[in-house]
Structure formats: C-alpha cells, structure tokens
Coordinates of C-alpha atoms and ligand atoms in Angstrom, one line a residue:
M21 CA 117.1 74.4 126.8
I22 CA 113.9 74.5 128.7
D23 CA 111.6 71.7 127.5
N24 CA 108.6 71.1 129.8
D25 CA 105.0 70.8 129.1
K26 CA 104.1 74.2 130.6
T27 CA 106.9 76.3 129.0
H28 CA 107.8 74.9 125.7
F29 CA 105.6 75.4 122.7
D30 CA 105.8 74.6 119.0
A31 CA 104.8 78.3 118.4
I32 CA 104.3 81.4 120.3
V33 CA 102.1 84.2 119.1
I34 CA 102.6 87.8 120.5
G35 CA 99.4 89.8 120.5
T36 CA 95.6 88.9 120.5
G37 CA 94.1 91.4 118.1
F38 CA 92.6 90.4 114.7
A39 CA 96.1 88.9 113.7
G40 CA 97.0 87.0 116.8
I41 CA 93.5 85.5 117.3
Y42 CA 93.5 84.1 113.8
M43 CA 97.2 83.0 113.9
L44 CA 96.6 81.1 117.2
H45 CA 93.5 79.3 115.5
K46 CA 95.5 78.6 112.4
L47 CA 98.4 77.1 114.1
R48 CA 96.7 75.2 116.9
N49 CA 93.4 74.1 115.4
E50 CA 94.3 73.7 111.8
L51 CA 98.0 72.6 111.9
G52 CA 97.7 70.8 115.3
L53 CA 100.7 72.6 116.8
K54 CA 101.1 73.4 120.6
V55 CA 100.7 77.2 120.8
R56 CA 100.4 79.9 123.3
A57 CA 99.4 83.5 122.6
F58 CA 100.5 86.4 125.0
D59 CA 98.9 89.9 125.4
K60 CA 99.8 92.5 127.8
A61 CA 96.2 93.7 127.9
S62 CA 93.7 92.1 130.3
G63 CA 91.4 91.2 127.4
V64 CA 91.7 90.1 123.7
G65 CA 91.1 92.7 120.9
G66 CA 94.4 94.5 120.4
T67 CA 93.6 97.9 118.9
W68 CA 90.0 97.4 119.7
Y69 CA 90.8 96.7 123.4
W70 CA 92.9 99.8 123.9
N71 CA 90.9 102.4 121.8
K72 CA 87.8 102.8 123.9
Y73 CA 87.5 106.6 123.4
P74 CA 84.0 108.0 122.6
G75 CA 83.2 107.6 119.0
A76 CA 85.6 104.8 118.3
R77 CA 84.4 102.7 115.5
A78 CA 85.7 101.0 112.3
D79 CA 85.4 103.3 109.2
T80 CA 85.4 100.6 106.8
E81 CA 82.1 98.8 106.5
S82 CA 81.0 96.1 109.0
F83 CA 80.8 93.3 106.4
V84 CA 84.5 93.9 105.4
Y85 CA 85.9 94.6 108.8
R86 CA 85.8 91.0 110.1
Y87 CA 87.2 87.6 109.3
S88 CA 86.1 85.7 106.2
F89 CA 87.7 82.4 107.5
D90 CA 85.0 82.3 110.2
K91 CA 81.7 82.2 108.2
E92 CA 79.9 80.6 111.2
T93 CA 80.4 83.6 113.5
S94 CA 79.4 85.9 110.7
E95 CA 76.4 83.9 110.0
G96 CA 75.2 84.4 113.7
W97 CA 76.3 88.1 113.7
D98 CA 73.4 90.1 112.9
W99 CA 75.0 93.5 112.8
R100 CA 72.7 96.5 112.4
N101 CA 75.1 99.4 111.8
R102 CA 77.0 100.2 108.7
Y103 CA 80.1 100.6 110.8
V104 CA 80.9 98.5 113.8
D105 CA 81.6 100.5 116.9
Q106 CA 84.3 99.6 119.5
P107 CA 82.1 97.6 122.0
E108 CA 80.6 95.6 119.2
M109 CA 83.9 94.8 117.7
L110 CA 85.2 93.5 121.0
G111 CA 82.2 91.4 121.3
Y112 CA 82.7 90.0 117.8
L113 CA 86.4 89.1 118.4
Q114 CA 85.5 87.6 121.8
A115 CA 82.7 85.3 120.1
V116 CA 85.5 84.2 117.6
V117 CA 87.7 83.3 120.5
D118 CA 84.9 81.4 122.2
R119 CA 83.7 79.7 119.1
H120 CA 87.2 78.2 118.5
G121 CA 88.0 77.5 122.1
L122 CA 91.2 79.7 122.0
A123 CA 90.9 81.3 125.4
K124 CA 92.7 78.4 127.2
D125 CA 95.8 79.1 125.2
I126 CA 95.8 82.9 125.6
Q127 CA 97.8 84.3 128.5
L128 CA 96.6 87.8 129.1
K129 CA 98.2 90.6 131.3
T130 CA 101.6 89.3 130.1
G131 CA 103.8 91.5 127.9
I132 CA 106.9 90.0 126.1
D133 CA 110.1 91.8 127.2
S134 CA 112.6 89.8 125.1
A135 CA 112.8 87.1 122.4
V136 CA 116.2 85.5 121.7
F137 CA 117.0 83.0 119.0
D138 CA 119.3 80.1 120.1
E139 CA 121.3 79.2 117.0
I140 CA 122.3 75.8 118.3
H141 CA 119.0 74.4 119.2
H142 CA 117.0 76.7 116.8
I143 CA 114.7 77.7 119.6
W144 CA 113.3 81.1 120.6
T145 CA 113.4 81.9 124.3
L146 CA 111.0 84.6 125.5
T147 CA 111.0 86.4 128.8
T148 CA 107.8 88.0 129.9
S149 CA 106.8 91.0 132.1
T150 CA 105.7 88.6 134.7
G151 CA 109.2 87.1 134.9
E152 CA 108.4 83.8 133.2
L153 CA 110.5 82.1 130.6
F154 CA 108.9 80.3 127.6
T155 CA 110.5 78.6 124.5
A156 CA 109.2 77.9 121.1
R157 CA 110.4 76.9 117.6
Y158 CA 108.3 79.5 115.9
L159 CA 107.6 83.0 117.0
V160 CA 104.9 85.0 115.3
N161 CA 104.6 88.8 116.0
A162 CA 101.0 89.9 115.7
V163 CA 101.8 93.1 117.5
G164 CA 99.9 95.6 115.2
V165 CA 100.9 98.4 113.1
L166 CA 99.6 101.2 115.3
S167 CA 100.1 100.2 118.9
K168 CA 102.6 102.5 120.4
I169 CA 100.9 105.7 121.4
V170 CA 102.7 109.1 120.8
I171 CA 102.2 111.9 123.3
P172 CA 104.1 115.0 122.2
Q173 CA 106.2 117.0 124.7
I174 CA 104.4 120.1 125.6
P175 CA 106.0 122.5 128.3
G176 CA 104.2 122.7 131.6
R177 CA 102.7 119.2 131.5
D178 CA 103.4 118.6 135.1
K179 CA 101.6 121.9 136.1
F180 CA 98.2 120.9 134.6
Q181 CA 95.7 120.1 137.3
G182 CA 93.3 118.5 135.0
Q183 CA 93.4 114.9 133.6
I184 CA 95.6 114.0 130.4
V185 CA 94.7 110.9 128.3
H186 CA 95.6 109.5 124.9
T187 CA 92.8 108.1 122.9
G188 CA 94.8 104.8 122.4
A189 CA 94.9 104.2 126.2
W190 CA 91.4 105.4 127.1
P191 CA 90.2 104.5 130.6
A192 CA 86.9 102.6 130.3
D193 CA 85.3 104.6 133.1
L194 CA 86.2 108.1 131.9
S195 CA 83.2 110.3 131.2
L196 CA 83.1 113.6 129.4
E197 CA 79.8 114.7 130.7
G198 CA 79.8 118.3 132.0
K199 CA 83.6 118.7 131.4
R200 CA 85.6 121.3 129.5
V201 CA 87.6 119.1 127.2
G202 CA 90.6 120.0 124.9
V203 CA 91.7 117.7 122.0
I204 CA 94.9 117.7 120.2
G205 CA 94.9 115.9 116.8
T206 CA 92.4 115.7 113.9
G207 CA 93.5 112.3 112.3
S208 CA 90.9 109.6 111.9
T209 CA 90.7 109.1 115.6
G210 CA 90.5 112.9 116.3
V211 CA 87.6 113.4 113.9
Q212 CA 85.6 110.5 115.5
F213 CA 86.4 111.9 118.9
I214 CA 85.5 115.4 118.1
C215 CA 82.0 114.5 116.9
A216 CA 81.3 112.2 119.8
A217 CA 82.8 114.6 122.4
S218 CA 80.8 117.6 121.1
K219 CA 77.7 115.9 122.1
L220 CA 78.9 115.0 125.6
A221 CA 81.3 117.8 126.8
L222 CA 80.3 121.1 128.4
H223 CA 82.9 122.7 126.0
L224 CA 85.2 121.2 123.4
T225 CA 88.3 123.0 122.2
V226 CA 90.0 121.5 119.1
F227 CA 93.7 122.3 118.7
Q228 CA 94.4 121.6 115.1
R229 CA 97.9 121.4 113.6
S230 CA 96.7 120.2 110.1
A231 CA 93.3 120.8 108.7
Q232 CA 91.7 117.5 107.7
F233 CA 90.0 116.4 104.5
C234 CA 87.0 114.6 106.0
V235 CA 84.1 113.2 104.0
P236 CA 80.8 111.9 105.5
A237 CA 81.0 108.3 106.7
G238 CA 77.3 107.7 105.8
S239 CA 76.7 106.0 109.2
R240 CA 73.3 104.4 109.2
Q241 CA 71.4 101.4 110.2
V242 CA 71.4 98.5 107.7
S243 CA 68.3 96.6 106.9
E244 CA 67.8 92.9 107.5
A245 CA 67.6 92.5 103.7
Y246 CA 71.0 94.0 103.4
V247 CA 72.5 91.6 106.0
A248 CA 70.7 88.6 104.4
E249 CA 72.1 89.5 101.1
Y250 CA 75.6 89.6 102.5
K251 CA 75.1 86.2 104.0
N252 CA 73.6 84.8 100.8
N253 CA 76.6 86.0 98.8
F254 CA 79.3 85.5 101.3
E255 CA 81.9 83.7 99.1
Q256 CA 81.3 85.8 96.1
I257 CA 81.6 89.0 98.1
W258 CA 84.8 87.9 99.8
D259 CA 86.2 86.8 96.5
G260 CA 85.7 90.3 95.2
I261 CA 87.3 91.9 98.3
R262 CA 90.4 89.7 98.0
N263 CA 90.7 90.6 94.3
S264 CA 90.5 94.3 94.9
R265 CA 93.2 97.0 95.8
I266 CA 91.9 98.5 98.9
A267 CA 89.6 95.5 100.1
C268 CA 86.9 97.8 101.3
G269 CA 84.0 96.0 99.5
F270 CA 83.0 98.7 97.1
E271 CA 83.7 98.9 93.4
E272 CA 87.0 100.6 92.8
S273 CA 86.9 103.1 90.0
G274 CA 88.9 102.4 86.7
V275 CA 88.2 105.8 85.3
S276 CA 90.6 108.7 85.6
A277 CA 89.3 112.0 87.0
M278 CA 90.4 114.2 84.0
S279 CA 89.1 111.8 81.4
V280 CA 85.5 113.1 82.2
S281 CA 83.9 116.5 81.9
E282 CA 83.9 119.0 84.9
E283 CA 80.2 118.5 85.2
E284 CA 80.5 114.6 85.3
R285 CA 83.4 114.9 87.9
Q286 CA 81.3 117.1 90.2
K287 CA 78.4 114.6 89.8
V288 CA 80.6 111.6 90.7
F289 CA 82.1 113.4 93.7
E290 CA 78.6 114.5 94.9
H291 CA 77.3 111.0 94.6
H292 CA 80.1 109.5 96.7
W293 CA 79.8 112.4 99.2
E294 CA 76.1 111.3 99.6
I295 CA 77.0 107.6 100.0
G296 CA 79.8 108.3 102.4
N297 CA 83.1 106.5 103.4
G298 CA 86.6 107.9 103.2
F299 CA 88.3 105.0 101.2
R300 CA 85.3 105.1 98.8
F301 CA 85.7 108.7 98.2
M302 CA 89.4 108.4 97.4
F303 CA 89.4 105.1 95.4
G304 CA 85.7 104.8 94.3
T305 CA 85.2 108.1 92.6
F306 CA 88.2 107.9 90.2
S307 CA 91.2 105.7 89.8
D308 CA 93.9 108.4 90.2
I309 CA 93.1 110.7 93.1
A310 CA 96.0 109.3 95.1
V311 CA 98.3 109.4 91.9
D312 CA 97.6 112.3 89.6
P313 CA 98.1 115.8 91.1
A314 CA 95.3 117.2 88.8
A315 CA 92.8 114.6 90.0
N316 CA 93.8 115.1 93.6
Q317 CA 93.3 118.8 93.3
A318 CA 89.9 118.3 91.9
A319 CA 88.8 116.1 94.9
S320 CA 90.5 118.5 97.3
D321 CA 88.6 121.5 95.7
F322 CA 85.4 119.6 96.0
I323 CA 85.9 119.0 99.7
R324 CA 87.0 122.5 100.4
A325 CA 83.9 123.9 98.7
K326 CA 81.8 121.6 101.0
I327 CA 83.7 122.9 104.0
R328 CA 82.8 126.5 103.1
Q329 CA 79.3 125.6 102.4
I330 CA 78.7 123.7 105.7
V331 CA 80.8 125.8 108.3
K332 CA 78.8 129.1 109.0
D333 CA 81.6 131.2 110.4
P334 CA 83.9 132.0 107.4
E335 CA 87.0 132.4 109.7
T336 CA 86.5 128.9 111.1
A337 CA 85.8 127.6 107.6
R338 CA 89.1 129.0 106.4
K339 CA 91.0 127.4 109.3
L340 CA 89.3 124.1 108.5
C341 CA 90.2 124.1 104.8
P342 CA 93.3 121.8 104.2
T343 CA 96.1 123.3 102.1
D344 CA 98.0 120.0 101.6
L345 CA 97.5 117.4 99.0
Y346 CA 94.6 115.0 99.8
A347 CA 97.1 112.2 100.4
K348 CA 96.9 111.0 104.0
R349 CA 95.0 108.0 105.0
P350 CA 91.4 109.0 104.0
V351 CA 89.2 110.0 106.8
C352 CA 85.5 110.0 107.4
T353 CA 83.0 110.5 110.1
N354 CA 79.4 111.9 110.1
D355 CA 78.9 115.6 110.6
Y356 CA 82.6 116.5 111.1
Y357 CA 82.4 120.1 109.7
E358 CA 78.8 120.6 111.0
T359 CA 80.3 120.1 114.6
Y360 CA 82.1 123.4 114.3
N361 CA 78.8 125.2 114.1
L362 CA 77.8 124.1 117.6
P363 CA 78.0 126.8 120.3
N364 CA 80.1 124.6 122.7
V365 CA 82.9 123.8 120.1
S366 CA 85.8 126.1 119.3
L367 CA 88.8 125.7 117.1
V368 CA 92.4 126.8 117.5
S369 CA 94.6 126.6 114.5
L370 CA 98.1 125.8 115.9
P371 CA 100.1 126.9 112.9
E372 CA 98.8 130.4 113.4
N373 CA 98.5 130.3 117.2
P374 CA 100.8 127.6 118.7
I375 CA 100.5 126.2 122.2
K376 CA 102.8 128.0 124.5
E377 CA 102.5 125.8 127.5
L378 CA 100.1 123.9 129.8
T379 CA 99.1 125.8 132.9
A380 CA 97.5 124.6 136.0
N381 CA 94.1 125.5 134.5
G382 CA 94.5 124.4 130.8
V383 CA 96.3 125.4 127.6
L384 CA 98.0 128.6 127.1
T385 CA 98.3 129.7 123.5
E386 CA 100.7 132.2 121.9
D387 CA 97.9 134.8 121.7
G388 CA 97.7 135.0 125.5
V389 CA 94.5 133.1 125.8
E390 CA 94.2 130.4 128.6
H391 CA 91.9 127.7 127.3
K392 CA 90.4 126.4 130.6
L393 CA 90.2 122.6 130.6
D394 CA 89.3 119.7 132.9
L395 CA 90.5 117.1 130.5
L396 CA 93.2 117.2 127.7
V397 CA 93.0 114.5 125.1
F398 CA 95.8 113.5 122.9
A399 CA 94.5 112.1 119.7
T400 CA 98.1 112.4 118.4
G401 CA 98.5 108.9 116.9
F402 CA 101.1 106.1 117.1
E403 CA 104.6 105.2 116.2
T404 CA 103.9 103.2 113.1
V405 CA 105.4 99.6 112.9
E406 CA 108.7 100.3 114.8
G407 CA 106.9 101.4 117.9
S408 CA 105.2 97.9 118.2
Y409 CA 108.5 96.1 118.0
N410 CA 110.7 98.6 119.9
Q411 CA 109.0 97.7 123.1
M412 CA 110.7 94.3 123.1
E413 CA 114.2 93.2 122.7
I414 CA 114.3 90.8 119.8
R415 CA 117.6 89.1 119.0
G416 CA 118.2 86.9 116.0
R417 CA 121.5 85.4 114.5
G418 CA 124.7 86.6 116.1
G419 CA 122.8 88.2 118.8
E420 CA 121.7 91.1 116.4
T421 CA 118.7 93.0 117.7
L422 CA 115.9 93.8 115.4
Q423 CA 116.3 97.5 116.3
H424 CA 119.9 97.3 114.9
H425 CA 118.7 95.3 111.8
W426 CA 116.2 98.1 111.2
K427 CA 118.4 101.0 112.2
D428 CA 117.8 102.8 108.9
A429 CA 114.2 101.8 108.5
P430 CA 112.1 98.7 109.2
S431 CA 112.1 96.3 106.3
S432 CA 111.0 92.7 105.4
Y433 CA 110.4 90.2 102.8
L434 CA 106.7 90.3 101.8
G435 CA 105.9 92.0 105.2
V436 CA 106.1 88.6 107.0
A437 CA 109.8 87.8 107.6
T438 CA 113.1 89.6 108.1
A439 CA 116.6 88.4 107.4
G440 CA 118.7 87.0 110.3
F441 CA 115.6 86.3 112.3
P442 CA 114.9 82.5 111.6
N443 CA 111.5 81.0 112.3
M444 CA 110.2 84.4 113.2
F445 CA 107.3 85.8 111.3
M446 CA 105.2 88.9 111.4
V447 CA 101.6 89.7 110.6
L448 CA 101.5 93.2 109.2
G449 CA 105.2 93.7 109.4
P450 CA 106.8 96.5 107.5
N451 CA 105.8 96.7 103.9
S452 CA 102.6 94.7 104.1
A453 CA 99.7 95.6 101.8
F454 CA 98.1 99.1 102.3
S455 CA 94.4 98.1 102.5
N456 CA 91.5 97.5 104.8
L457 CA 93.4 95.5 107.4
P458 CA 91.3 92.3 108.2
P459 CA 91.6 90.9 104.7
S460 CA 95.3 91.8 104.6
I461 CA 95.8 90.0 108.0
E462 CA 93.9 86.9 106.8
S463 CA 96.1 86.8 103.6
Q464 CA 99.3 86.7 105.7
V465 CA 98.1 84.5 108.5
E466 CA 97.0 81.8 105.8
W467 CA 100.3 82.2 104.0
I468 CA 102.4 81.9 107.1
G469 CA 100.3 78.9 108.3
E470 CA 100.9 77.2 104.9
L471 CA 104.6 77.9 105.0
I472 CA 104.9 76.6 108.5
G473 CA 102.8 73.5 107.6
W474 CA 105.1 73.0 104.6
A475 CA 108.3 73.3 106.7
E476 CA 106.7 71.0 109.4
G477 CA 106.9 68.2 106.8
E478 CA 110.7 68.4 106.7
S479 CA 113.1 67.3 109.4
T480 CA 114.6 70.1 111.7
P481 CA 112.7 72.8 109.9
V482 CA 114.4 76.3 110.2
I483 CA 113.0 78.8 107.8
E484 CA 114.5 82.1 107.1
T485 CA 114.4 84.8 104.5
T486 CA 117.6 86.1 102.7
R487 CA 118.9 89.7 102.8
E488 CA 118.6 89.7 99.0
A489 CA 114.9 88.8 99.0
E490 CA 114.4 91.5 101.7
E491 CA 116.2 94.2 99.8
A492 CA 114.4 93.3 96.6
W493 CA 111.0 93.6 98.3
T494 CA 111.9 96.9 99.9
A495 CA 112.9 98.2 96.5
T496 CA 109.7 97.1 94.9
C497 CA 107.8 98.8 97.7
K498 CA 109.8 102.0 97.4
E499 CA 109.2 102.1 93.6
I500 CA 105.4 101.7 94.0
A501 CA 105.1 104.2 96.9
A502 CA 107.0 106.8 94.7
Y503 CA 104.4 106.5 92.0
T504 CA 101.7 107.7 94.5
L505 CA 101.1 111.1 96.1
F506 CA 101.2 109.6 99.6
P507 CA 104.9 110.2 100.3
K508 CA 104.5 113.9 99.4
V509 CA 102.6 114.6 102.7
K510 CA 103.9 114.0 106.2
S511 CA 101.9 111.3 108.0
W512 CA 102.1 108.1 109.9
I513 CA 102.0 106.1 106.7
F514 CA 105.6 106.9 106.1
G515 CA 106.5 107.2 109.9
E516 CA 106.9 110.9 109.6
N517 CA 104.5 111.7 112.3
I518 CA 107.3 111.2 114.8
D519 CA 109.4 114.4 115.2
G520 CA 112.8 114.2 113.5
R521 CA 112.1 110.9 111.7
S522 CA 112.8 110.8 108.1
S523 CA 110.2 109.4 105.6
R524 CA 110.5 105.6 105.2
V525 CA 108.3 103.3 103.1
L526 CA 106.2 101.1 105.4
F527 CA 103.6 99.7 103.1
Y528 CA 103.1 97.9 99.8
F529 CA 101.0 100.2 97.7
G530 CA 100.3 97.7 94.9
G531 CA 97.0 96.7 96.3
L532 CA 95.8 93.6 98.1
A533 CA 95.1 91.6 94.9
G534 CA 98.6 92.3 93.7
Y535 CA 100.1 91.4 97.1
R536 CA 98.2 88.1 97.2
A537 CA 99.4 87.2 93.7
K538 CA 102.9 87.8 94.8
L539 CA 102.4 85.6 97.8
R540 CA 101.1 82.8 95.6
E541 CA 103.9 83.2 93.2
V542 CA 106.5 82.9 95.9
A543 CA 104.8 79.8 97.4
D544 CA 104.5 78.2 94.0
A545 CA 108.2 78.7 93.4
D546 CA 108.9 76.6 96.5
Y547 CA 108.9 79.6 98.8
E548 CA 111.5 81.5 96.7
G549 CA 113.4 84.0 98.8
F550 CA 113.3 81.7 101.9
I551 CA 115.9 79.1 103.0
L552 CA 114.6 76.0 104.6
H553 CA 117.3 74.2 106.5
S554 CA 116.6 70.5 106.7
D555 CA 120.2 70.0 107.8
P556 CA 121.4 72.2 110.5
S557 CA 125.0 72.2 109.2
S558 CA 123.8 74.0 106.1
M559 CA 122.8 77.1 108.2
V560 CA 123.8 80.5 106.9
A561 CA 125.8 82.5 109.4
Ligands
NA7_601 P1 97.1 110.2 113.1 O1 96.4 109.9 111.8 O2 98.5 110.1 113.1 O3 96.7 111.7 113.6 C1 97.3 112.3 114.6 C2 96.8 113.7 114.7 O4 97.5 114.4 115.8 C3 97.1 114.5 113.4 O5 96.1 115.5 113.3 C4 98.4 115.2 113.8 O6 98.6 116.4 113.1 C5 98.2 115.5 115.3 N1 99.4 115.8 116.0 C6 100.4 114.9 116.1 N2 101.4 115.5 116.9 C7 101.0 116.7 117.2 C8 101.6 117.8 117.9 N3 102.8 117.8 118.4 N4 100.8 118.9 118.0 C9 99.7 119.0 117.4 N5 99.1 118.0 116.8 C10 99.8 116.9 116.6 O7 96.6 109.3 114.3 P2 95.1 108.7 114.4 O8 95.0 108.0 115.9 O9 94.1 109.7 114.2 O10 94.9 107.6 113.4 C11 96.0 106.6 113.2 C12 95.4 105.5 112.5 O11 94.8 104.6 113.4 C13 94.3 105.7 111.6 O12 94.6 106.2 110.4 C14 93.5 104.4 111.5 O13 94.1 103.6 110.5 C15 93.8 103.8 112.8 P3 99.4 116.5 111.6 O14 98.3 115.9 110.7 O15 100.5 115.5 111.8 O16 99.8 117.8 111.5

C-alpha cells in the first residue's frame, strides 16, 4: 500500500466540471478530508471546457444554470444575458474555483487510466495517463454524462483535404470566416452551431438525418432589475427549483393539453413560443406533452405550422418538418428555421439523399452532387454515460470491471453507487434525475458528502450498495420511463444514438423533487440499500 503525503488521499475526484468542482469543495472544505481532483483537460470546466464551438451556450436560463451552494459568487455575478455562453460559463466556474481555493488540489492534464479496489486494505489505487500512482479511500467519478464524442464512420474520410472537427473537441483558434462549412447533426449542439455558423461562414451546408423540433430560445439581455430580483429572492427561487420536476426555474404546467379548448391550446403554445425556451415549451405549456400522444401531436402540429410559416422555400420547409414524436431532449435556439432562408445556407436531407463518401474536396451525396467544403463539423453527439466510464479500467470486488458489471446496460442505486464497487460514488451516474443538471448535481454532491460524513464517524468505513437495491432502483426507473413518450424515439437519452446499441434506461424520469425525496427517505432510513462495514470481517464477497 502506498501511503505518502503526496500520493495518498482520503478521496479522489475524477473530473472538474460542475460536479467535480463542487465535490472537491464539499469533501475538502466542508468535511475536512484530504482530496485531489484530476482532469485530463488543461483547464477546469468539463463540458464547458471542451465545447467551445461557435454558438455554445446553456439553453436553460442563467439563474438556474449555476450553483445554489455558492451564493457569494452568484451575488457578485452580474450576468446580462438570459442564457450564459460558453466563455462566460468557464469564467463563472473558474471564479468558484478561485473563491474556494480549490486550484491547489486540482491536477490538470492528467487522465485516469485505471482505478482498482484493494479488498484487503479497502483502498482504491489509480494510475494516471502521466504514469503516476495514487491511492484513496473514496473514489468519486464526476466524469459527466456526455463526454465521449461520437464521430460516425463515413467512407473516404482519409481522402478529405479539408479539416474535420467535432463540436465537443473544438479547437479554440478555429475560425469559420470565409470558409465553406458542412455540419452533420441537428441536435441541441447542431442547432446552436448552425445559427452561429450561418453568420460567419461563406457557405454552410447542413446534413440533416432527423428534422428537429426547435423552439425559439428567447435569448435577450436581462435588466438590472431582473438580476436584483433574483438576488433578493435567492433562497425562495432555489427552493422552488429543487421542488420542481425539470428544475429549470419556470412554473411547470399542471394542466393537460386536451382538457382545454383548441383555441386555448393554441394561445398557450403561442405564448410560450413568444417567451422562448425548449424545456419551458415542453413542460410549461401543458403537463402531458411528453406523456400523452394526443398532447404531443398538438405540440408537434403547432411547431410544424411555425416551420411552414417561417421557411420561405416550401421544399426546404418540408424537409425541416419532423415526422417523429416530439420526445427527444427539447431543443431551442433563436432563429433556427429563419436561418434556412439565408442565401449562404443549404440543407441536405440525408434520409432522402444519403452521404455516399467524403472526397478530397468535400461530401459526395447519392444524387451525385459534390458539396465542396473547407471544414466538416460533426455535431453528432456523445456516448451517453457509458462513454465517460469506458475510457477507464475500473475494477471492484473480485477484480470485476465496471464494463463487465454493466455488460447489459449501465445501472446504479440512486445514480450514485453501483454494487461491487465499494467506496466508489458517481455524480450523474446512470439513472440520475432527468432535469436541468446543476441542481441535480448539487443534490447528489450534497447527499454523497452527507453519506461519507456519516460513514467517517464509524471505524474502518467501507460503504457499498447491494445488488438488490441497484436492481430495485433500475426497475423503478424503467417503470417510470415506460410511462413517458421518450423511449419511443431513438436518441442519446436511451443510448440509442450509438449504432447497434439497444435502448437502455439511463435516467430517472420522476423529476428532481421526487428524486430528492427518495434521497431523503433513504438517508432517513440509515442509508437503506447501503451496507456500512465497521468490521472488515463482515464484508460481503
Ligand atoms: P445529439 O442530441 O445526440 O445530436 C446528434 C445529432 O447528430 C442528431 O441530429 C443526430 O441525428 C445526428 N447524427 C448522429 N449520427 C449521425 C450520422 N451517422 N449521420 C448523420 N447524422 C447523425 O447531440 P448534441 O451534441 O446535439 O446534444 C447532446 C446533449 O449535449 C444535448 O442534448 C445537451 O444536453 C448537451 P438523429 O437525430 O440521431 O437522427
């Protein structure tokens, strides 16, 4: 066992995005543990470090896409835009790191290659990409849900003479000015990129596999009075957010779409279209858009009518009209459909005209047209949850790898722990709450911190969840997901964006308030579903 001042820690945190930063603060500054956080990036920020593509910004509002634990940084943070953009987000996270003096315990440019649990000494041993070895009693994975980028295989990739990039690994110095740009992907990243790129590129060609339901974001500057009101009602606003389903800071509707007249329904949709925001449109208009097929159809019809009204060329409008259910992660950005009226933007509908191959000059489609490009951008998403963990070799009891434990699908108890991996926790592990992520992250960090604090009061604390608890939580998540329309459409939410991967439940769809109530219930029942070994001889095999 390695036990020296520089390499042994009470806890190691992997990742320094929203989750890792707060976890480090919680364990080190509040619990008084000796902690180190690692990140393979050269700066903190996680997702917000890597996703530097033009147009990158949060699409939940600035006042909810932040920490509530750090009132002081928020107090001094006079944001001016309804949505925080990527540079401002990084600035905010760096300010939190600075305020809490966290930098000295963050080791950047260091990936974790493996983490192995020693069953005799109850210690995790980690090896890094820099060839170092570290040990810790607790291991917390704060590696994100959407970190591992996906680039589809397209024939002829090596022939293309231009540049290829993924939005999730955007080089900071890459400019679009004067370039012929192609983009594959119209998810929430794609729509942001498309709008920004249309204003910068000489020409933009959008290669669309699925048409997207996109509502206006309603991006605008906010007034000083608006910011002051938030600051004056900080606690009350955050209480409301924690007690809501989606945690986006707007009032979620309790009215079902079909319970009102057609005229009223259109009025509500129109009102929310004007206000803007994707989650608000899906959950603020009516209570059952994501649950009831008729309600879903009404919302879809409304958006399709908007597309036909906005897009001048009827053929382009036809291609842009989605035919699926409105049941992917709701997407918003300003002027998405208007962008297709610009003379420098063209649309290729891939189901009708697939990509044949990449050539030296660009993309050749089945109709024989070669779309000449200087830059091809993949906005093709991420390998949800598993991708973040599969990059490391994590071994728990009996040397079992996490990949093996999750061979059918990733699973967990409450999204924070998985059986056979003692003293290992996850922030946003599989089957965490589907909501605006910062409040979800805070709920888990605080709960994990409480659990570790509780266990620290015991001698030789080893905490692990049971297979029964994990199976029961997985079953609950499956049951709730099946009640919604989300699994009926292929998307990253169910891991189905990866070719050949079957649908798996990766989120708890019962809402953040329900999730937090469950966390409280488990804690109040002396952490039911966890075993706390105060005597090593009582360890389960
Ligand atoms: P998404 O939402 O997974 O979107 C990926 C997009 O790329 C989507 O339009 C896909 O089409 C498209 N795609 C993926 N593979 C291909 C291939 N092989 N050919 C053509 N088009 C393809 O990723 P985002 O980065 O936009 O968003 C991920 C989340 O990150 C986002 O929701 C936020 O929460 C943050 P499809 O719809 O699958 O037909």
